[in-house]
Short mmCIF file of C-alpha atoms in Angstrom, two decimals:
data_model
loop_
_atom_site.label_atom_id
_atom_site.label_comp_id
_atom_site.label_asym_id
_atom_site.label_seq_id
_atom_site.Cartn_x
_atom_site.Cartn_y
_atom_site.Cartn_z
CA ALA A 1 0.00 0.00 0.00
CA GLN A 2 1.11 3.52 -0.69
CA THR A 3 1.76 6.04 2.06
CA VAL A 4 2.16 9.80 1.92
CA THR A 5 4.01 11.74 4.60
CA GLN A 6 3.91 15.46 5.28
CA SER A 7 6.35 16.12 8.08
CA GLN A 8 5.53 19.80 8.62
CA PRO A 9 2.25 20.20 10.51
CA GLU A 10 2.51 24.00 10.31
CA MET A 11 4.49 26.53 8.31
CA SER A 12 4.57 30.31 8.28
CA VAL A 13 5.62 32.72 5.55
CA GLN A 14 5.62 36.47 5.18
CA GLU A 15 3.60 38.02 2.43
CA ALA A 16 5.56 38.24 -0.86
CA GLU A 17 8.10 35.66 0.33
CA THR A 18 8.62 32.09 -0.88
CA VAL A 19 7.79 28.95 1.07
CA THR A 20 8.30 25.26 0.36
CA LEU A 21 6.05 22.52 1.70
CA SER A 22 7.49 19.01 1.90
CA CYS A 23 5.94 15.70 0.91
CA THR A 24 7.41 12.24 0.65
CA TYR A 25 5.68 9.06 -0.43
CA ASP A 26 6.30 5.37 -0.52
CA THR A 27 5.28 3.16 -3.42
CA SER A 28 6.49 0.18 -5.39
CA GLU A 29 4.80 1.41 -8.55
CA SER A 30 6.68 3.14 -11.35
CA ASP A 31 3.77 5.04 -12.84
CA TYR A 32 1.55 7.26 -10.75
CA TYR A 33 0.27 10.80 -10.24
CA LEU A 34 0.91 13.26 -7.45
CA PHE A 35 -1.28 16.19 -6.44
CA TRP A 36 -1.32 19.14 -4.11
CA TYR A 37 -4.74 20.20 -2.84
CA LYS A 38 -5.49 23.39 -0.93
CA GLN A 39 -8.18 23.52 1.74
CA PRO A 40 -9.02 27.05 2.92
CA PRO A 41 -11.22 27.69 5.99
CA SER A 42 -14.25 27.32 3.71
CA ARG A 43 -13.43 23.57 3.71
CA GLN A 44 -13.35 23.28 -0.08
CA MET A 45 -10.72 20.98 -1.55
CA ILE A 46 -9.08 22.86 -4.41
CA LEU A 47 -6.59 21.29 -6.79
CA VAL A 48 -3.40 23.35 -6.86
CA ILE A 49 -1.08 21.36 -9.08
CA ARG A 50 -0.47 17.84 -10.37
CA GLN A 51 2.53 15.89 -11.59
CA GLU A 52 2.72 12.77 -13.74
CA ALA A 53 5.52 10.48 -12.55
CA TYR A 54 6.64 9.68 -16.08
CA LYS A 55 7.35 13.36 -16.75
CA GLN A 56 10.75 14.58 -15.65
CA GLN A 57 9.78 18.23 -16.00
CA ASN A 58 8.46 19.78 -12.83
CA ALA A 59 4.90 21.08 -13.04
CA THR A 60 4.21 24.80 -12.70
CA GLU A 61 0.97 26.73 -12.24
CA ASN A 62 1.53 30.47 -11.96
CA ARG A 63 3.08 31.06 -8.50
CA PHE A 64 2.98 27.37 -7.62
CA SER A 65 5.64 24.90 -8.68
CA VAL A 66 6.83 21.49 -7.57
CA ASN A 67 10.19 19.86 -7.07
CA PHE A 68 9.60 16.24 -8.05
CA GLN A 69 12.44 13.87 -7.20
CA LYS A 70 11.28 10.42 -8.29
CA ALA A 71 14.26 8.47 -7.00
CA ALA A 72 13.98 10.11 -3.60
CA LYS A 73 10.16 9.81 -3.68
CA SER A 74 9.85 13.47 -2.83
CA PHE A 75 7.26 15.96 -4.08
CA SER A 76 7.58 19.43 -2.56
CA LEU A 77 5.41 22.45 -3.32
CA LYS A 78 6.94 25.90 -3.70
CA ILE A 79 4.73 28.95 -3.38
CA SER A 80 6.33 32.14 -4.68
CA ASP A 81 5.24 35.70 -3.86
CA SER A 82 2.98 34.42 -1.08
CA GLN A 83 -0.37 36.13 -0.68
CA LEU A 84 -2.79 36.30 2.24
CA GLY A 85 -5.19 34.16 0.24
CA ASP A 86 -2.66 31.33 0.21
CA ALA A 87 -3.29 30.71 3.92
CA ALA A 88 -4.85 27.26 4.08
CA MET A 89 -4.24 23.61 4.80
CA TYR A 90 -2.28 21.93 2.01
CA PHE A 91 -2.55 18.23 1.30
CA CYS A 92 -0.24 16.10 -0.78
CA ALA A 93 -1.93 13.13 -2.48
CA TYR A 94 -0.90 10.06 -4.47
CA ARG A 95 -2.80 8.15 -7.12
CA SER A 96 -1.83 5.02 -8.98
CA ALA A 97 -1.80 5.18 -12.77
CA ASP A 98 -3.42 1.75 -12.88
CA THR A 99 -6.76 2.45 -14.54
CA GLY A 100 -8.27 -0.49 -12.72
CA THR A 101 -7.98 1.21 -9.33
CA ALA A 102 -10.69 3.80 -9.93
CA SER A 103 -8.24 6.61 -9.30
CA LYS A 104 -8.27 6.34 -5.51
CA LEU A 105 -6.30 9.02 -3.70
CA THR A 106 -4.03 8.52 -0.71
CA PHE A 107 -3.56 11.73 1.27
CA GLY A 108 -0.91 13.02 3.61
CA THR A 109 -1.89 14.53 6.96
CA GLY A 110 -1.59 18.10 5.71
CA THR A 111 0.46 21.23 6.38
CA ARG A 112 -1.23 24.34 7.70
CA LEU A 113 0.25 27.43 6.07
CA GLN A 114 0.00 30.81 7.75
CA VAL A 115 0.74 33.98 5.79
CA THR A 116 1.76 37.02 7.81
CA LEU A 117 2.03 40.68 6.89
CA ASN B 1 -21.60 25.08 -12.52
CA ALA B 2 -22.56 22.86 -9.57
CA GLY B 3 -19.89 20.12 -9.76
CA VAL B 4 -20.26 17.90 -6.69
CA THR B 5 -23.14 18.69 -4.34
CA GLN B 6 -23.40 17.27 -0.83
CA THR B 7 -26.35 17.47 1.52
CA PRO B 8 -26.67 18.30 4.31
CA LYS B 9 -23.79 20.65 5.16
CA PHE B 10 -24.14 20.17 8.92
CA GLN B 11 -25.86 17.55 11.05
CA VAL B 12 -25.97 16.62 14.71
CA LEU B 13 -27.04 13.09 15.64
CA LYS B 14 -27.46 11.14 18.82
CA THR B 15 -25.61 7.88 19.31
CA GLY B 16 -27.54 5.04 17.68
CA GLN B 17 -29.44 7.19 15.19
CA SER B 18 -29.18 6.50 11.47
CA MET B 19 -28.40 8.99 8.74
CA THR B 20 -27.80 9.10 4.99
CA LEU B 21 -25.44 11.61 3.43
CA GLN B 22 -26.30 12.47 -0.13
CA CYS B 23 -23.92 13.26 -2.97
CA ALA B 24 -24.62 14.12 -6.59
CA GLN B 25 -22.33 15.14 -9.44
CA ASP B 26 -23.22 16.69 -12.77
CA MET B 27 -19.92 16.13 -14.61
CA ASN B 28 -20.79 12.72 -16.07
CA HIS B 29 -18.01 11.13 -14.02
CA ASN B 30 -17.78 7.36 -13.76
CA SER B 31 -16.18 7.10 -10.32
CA MET B 32 -17.30 8.48 -6.99
CA TYR B 33 -15.77 8.41 -3.52
CA TRP B 34 -16.52 9.05 0.13
CA TYR B 35 -13.78 10.30 2.46
CA ARG B 36 -13.71 11.31 6.08
CA GLN B 37 -11.43 14.02 7.43
CA ASP B 38 -10.29 13.98 11.04
CA PRO B 39 -7.86 16.39 12.72
CA GLY B 40 -4.25 15.35 12.15
CA MET B 41 -5.17 12.45 9.89
CA GLY B 42 -5.85 13.93 6.47
CA LEU B 43 -8.58 12.43 4.31
CA ARG B 44 -9.21 8.70 4.46
CA LEU B 45 -11.21 6.75 1.92
CA ILE B 46 -14.34 5.08 3.28
CA TYR B 47 -15.92 3.59 0.15
CA TYR B 48 -15.71 4.17 -3.55
CA SER B 49 -17.62 3.30 -6.69
CA ALA B 50 -15.48 2.77 -9.76
CA SER B 51 -18.53 2.81 -12.03
CA GLU B 52 -22.30 2.67 -11.84
CA GLY B 53 -23.36 -0.58 -10.25
CA THR B 54 -20.12 -1.26 -8.35
CA THR B 55 -18.94 -0.32 -4.87
CA ASP B 56 -15.82 -1.26 -2.93
CA LYS B 57 -14.41 -0.75 0.53
CA GLY B 58 -11.70 1.80 1.14
CA GLU B 59 -9.41 2.23 4.10
CA VAL B 60 -12.03 2.79 6.85
CA PRO B 61 -15.35 1.16 5.83
CA ASN B 62 -16.55 -0.18 9.20
CA GLY B 63 -19.84 1.30 10.35
CA TYR B 64 -20.81 2.60 6.91
CA ASN B 65 -22.75 1.45 3.87
CA VAL B 66 -23.01 3.03 0.45
CA SER B 67 -25.35 2.99 -2.52
CA ARG B 68 -24.54 4.03 -6.06
CA LEU B 69 -28.08 4.96 -6.98
CA ASN B 70 -27.24 5.91 -10.58
CA LYS B 71 -24.33 7.49 -12.39
CA ARG B 72 -24.94 10.86 -10.70
CA GLU B 73 -25.62 9.87 -7.11
CA PHE B 74 -23.63 8.09 -4.41
CA SER B 75 -24.97 8.01 -0.86
CA LEU B 76 -23.28 7.14 2.43
CA ARG B 77 -25.32 5.64 5.27
CA LEU B 78 -24.56 5.39 8.96
CA GLU B 79 -26.88 2.71 10.31
CA SER B 80 -26.14 3.25 14.01
CA ALA B 81 -24.08 6.36 14.55
CA ALA B 82 -21.23 6.31 17.07
CA PRO B 83 -19.22 9.23 18.54
CA SER B 84 -16.14 7.92 16.69
CA GLN B 85 -17.90 8.80 13.44
CA THR B 86 -17.87 12.49 14.29
CA SER B 87 -15.99 13.92 11.34
CA VAL B 88 -16.16 15.98 8.18
CA TYR B 89 -17.27 13.87 5.24
CA PHE B 90 -16.32 14.61 1.66
CA CYS B 91 -17.74 13.20 -1.52
CA ALA B 92 -15.63 13.33 -4.69
CA SER B 93 -15.90 12.23 -8.28
CA SER B 94 -13.56 11.62 -11.19
CA HIS B 95 -13.56 10.27 -14.71
CA GLY B 96 -12.14 7.05 -13.26
CA GLN B 97 -10.50 5.27 -16.12
CA LEU B 98 -8.84 8.48 -17.27
CA SER B 99 -6.65 8.53 -14.19
CA ASN B 100 -4.69 11.62 -15.13
CA GLN B 101 -7.81 13.62 -14.37
CA PRO B 102 -8.14 14.98 -10.83
CA GLN B 103 -10.90 14.27 -8.38
CA HIS B 104 -13.46 16.99 -7.80
CA PHE B 105 -14.70 17.44 -4.27
CA GLY B 106 -17.92 18.59 -2.69
CA ASP B 107 -17.94 21.16 0.10
CA GLY B 108 -18.17 18.58 2.86
CA THR B 109 -20.65 17.62 5.57
CA ARG B 110 -19.76 18.31 9.19
CA LEU B 111 -21.31 15.52 11.25
CA SER B 112 -21.35 15.54 15.04
CA ILE B 113 -22.53 12.54 17.03
CA LEU B 114 -23.34 13.06 20.68
#
């Protein structure tokens, strides 16, 4: 079974600065997908960014980018030019690429990000 | 632009009462999921339905039942609620077979069991 570990329960960043959230995972599969979801106080689960394991290029979405290290099984999220609206809980998630598994997600325990002025 | 709709948003139950959480999606997705979210534990999969007519247990299925009523709807039932089932419940859907597509989540149901 796959596991996802987020070792930072809480992080803090000043507005306009850069912060990196860590995520490691354990799997015996070679093909899979990784996601970062954001959960603001409204409780919505919002997809931030995704990475296909077979792609060496790190995914980027505006101010959000990942550092995907497949051999190290590491998938960190970098938020540049942090904004007050980035304050939320961030979850790392894993999904097998096996189409027979109905795309089940395995989540980490989350990192709460605070953004200060 | 509804996406995934969950009802109710909040509910308080007494121990032993039964309750059905409703979920509907309008994105023509094949697969649907129920998760629970507890403090410090992330989201854990309770049950999922890979396609209409099928359901399977996830990581924490005990005390729950599900019904995939049709392609749009996937309900979660607590037959005899227990305080340990106090949690926030999320329904999600995805294309399923197209596994590079993300799951879409509802807004959650906060359930308290006294």
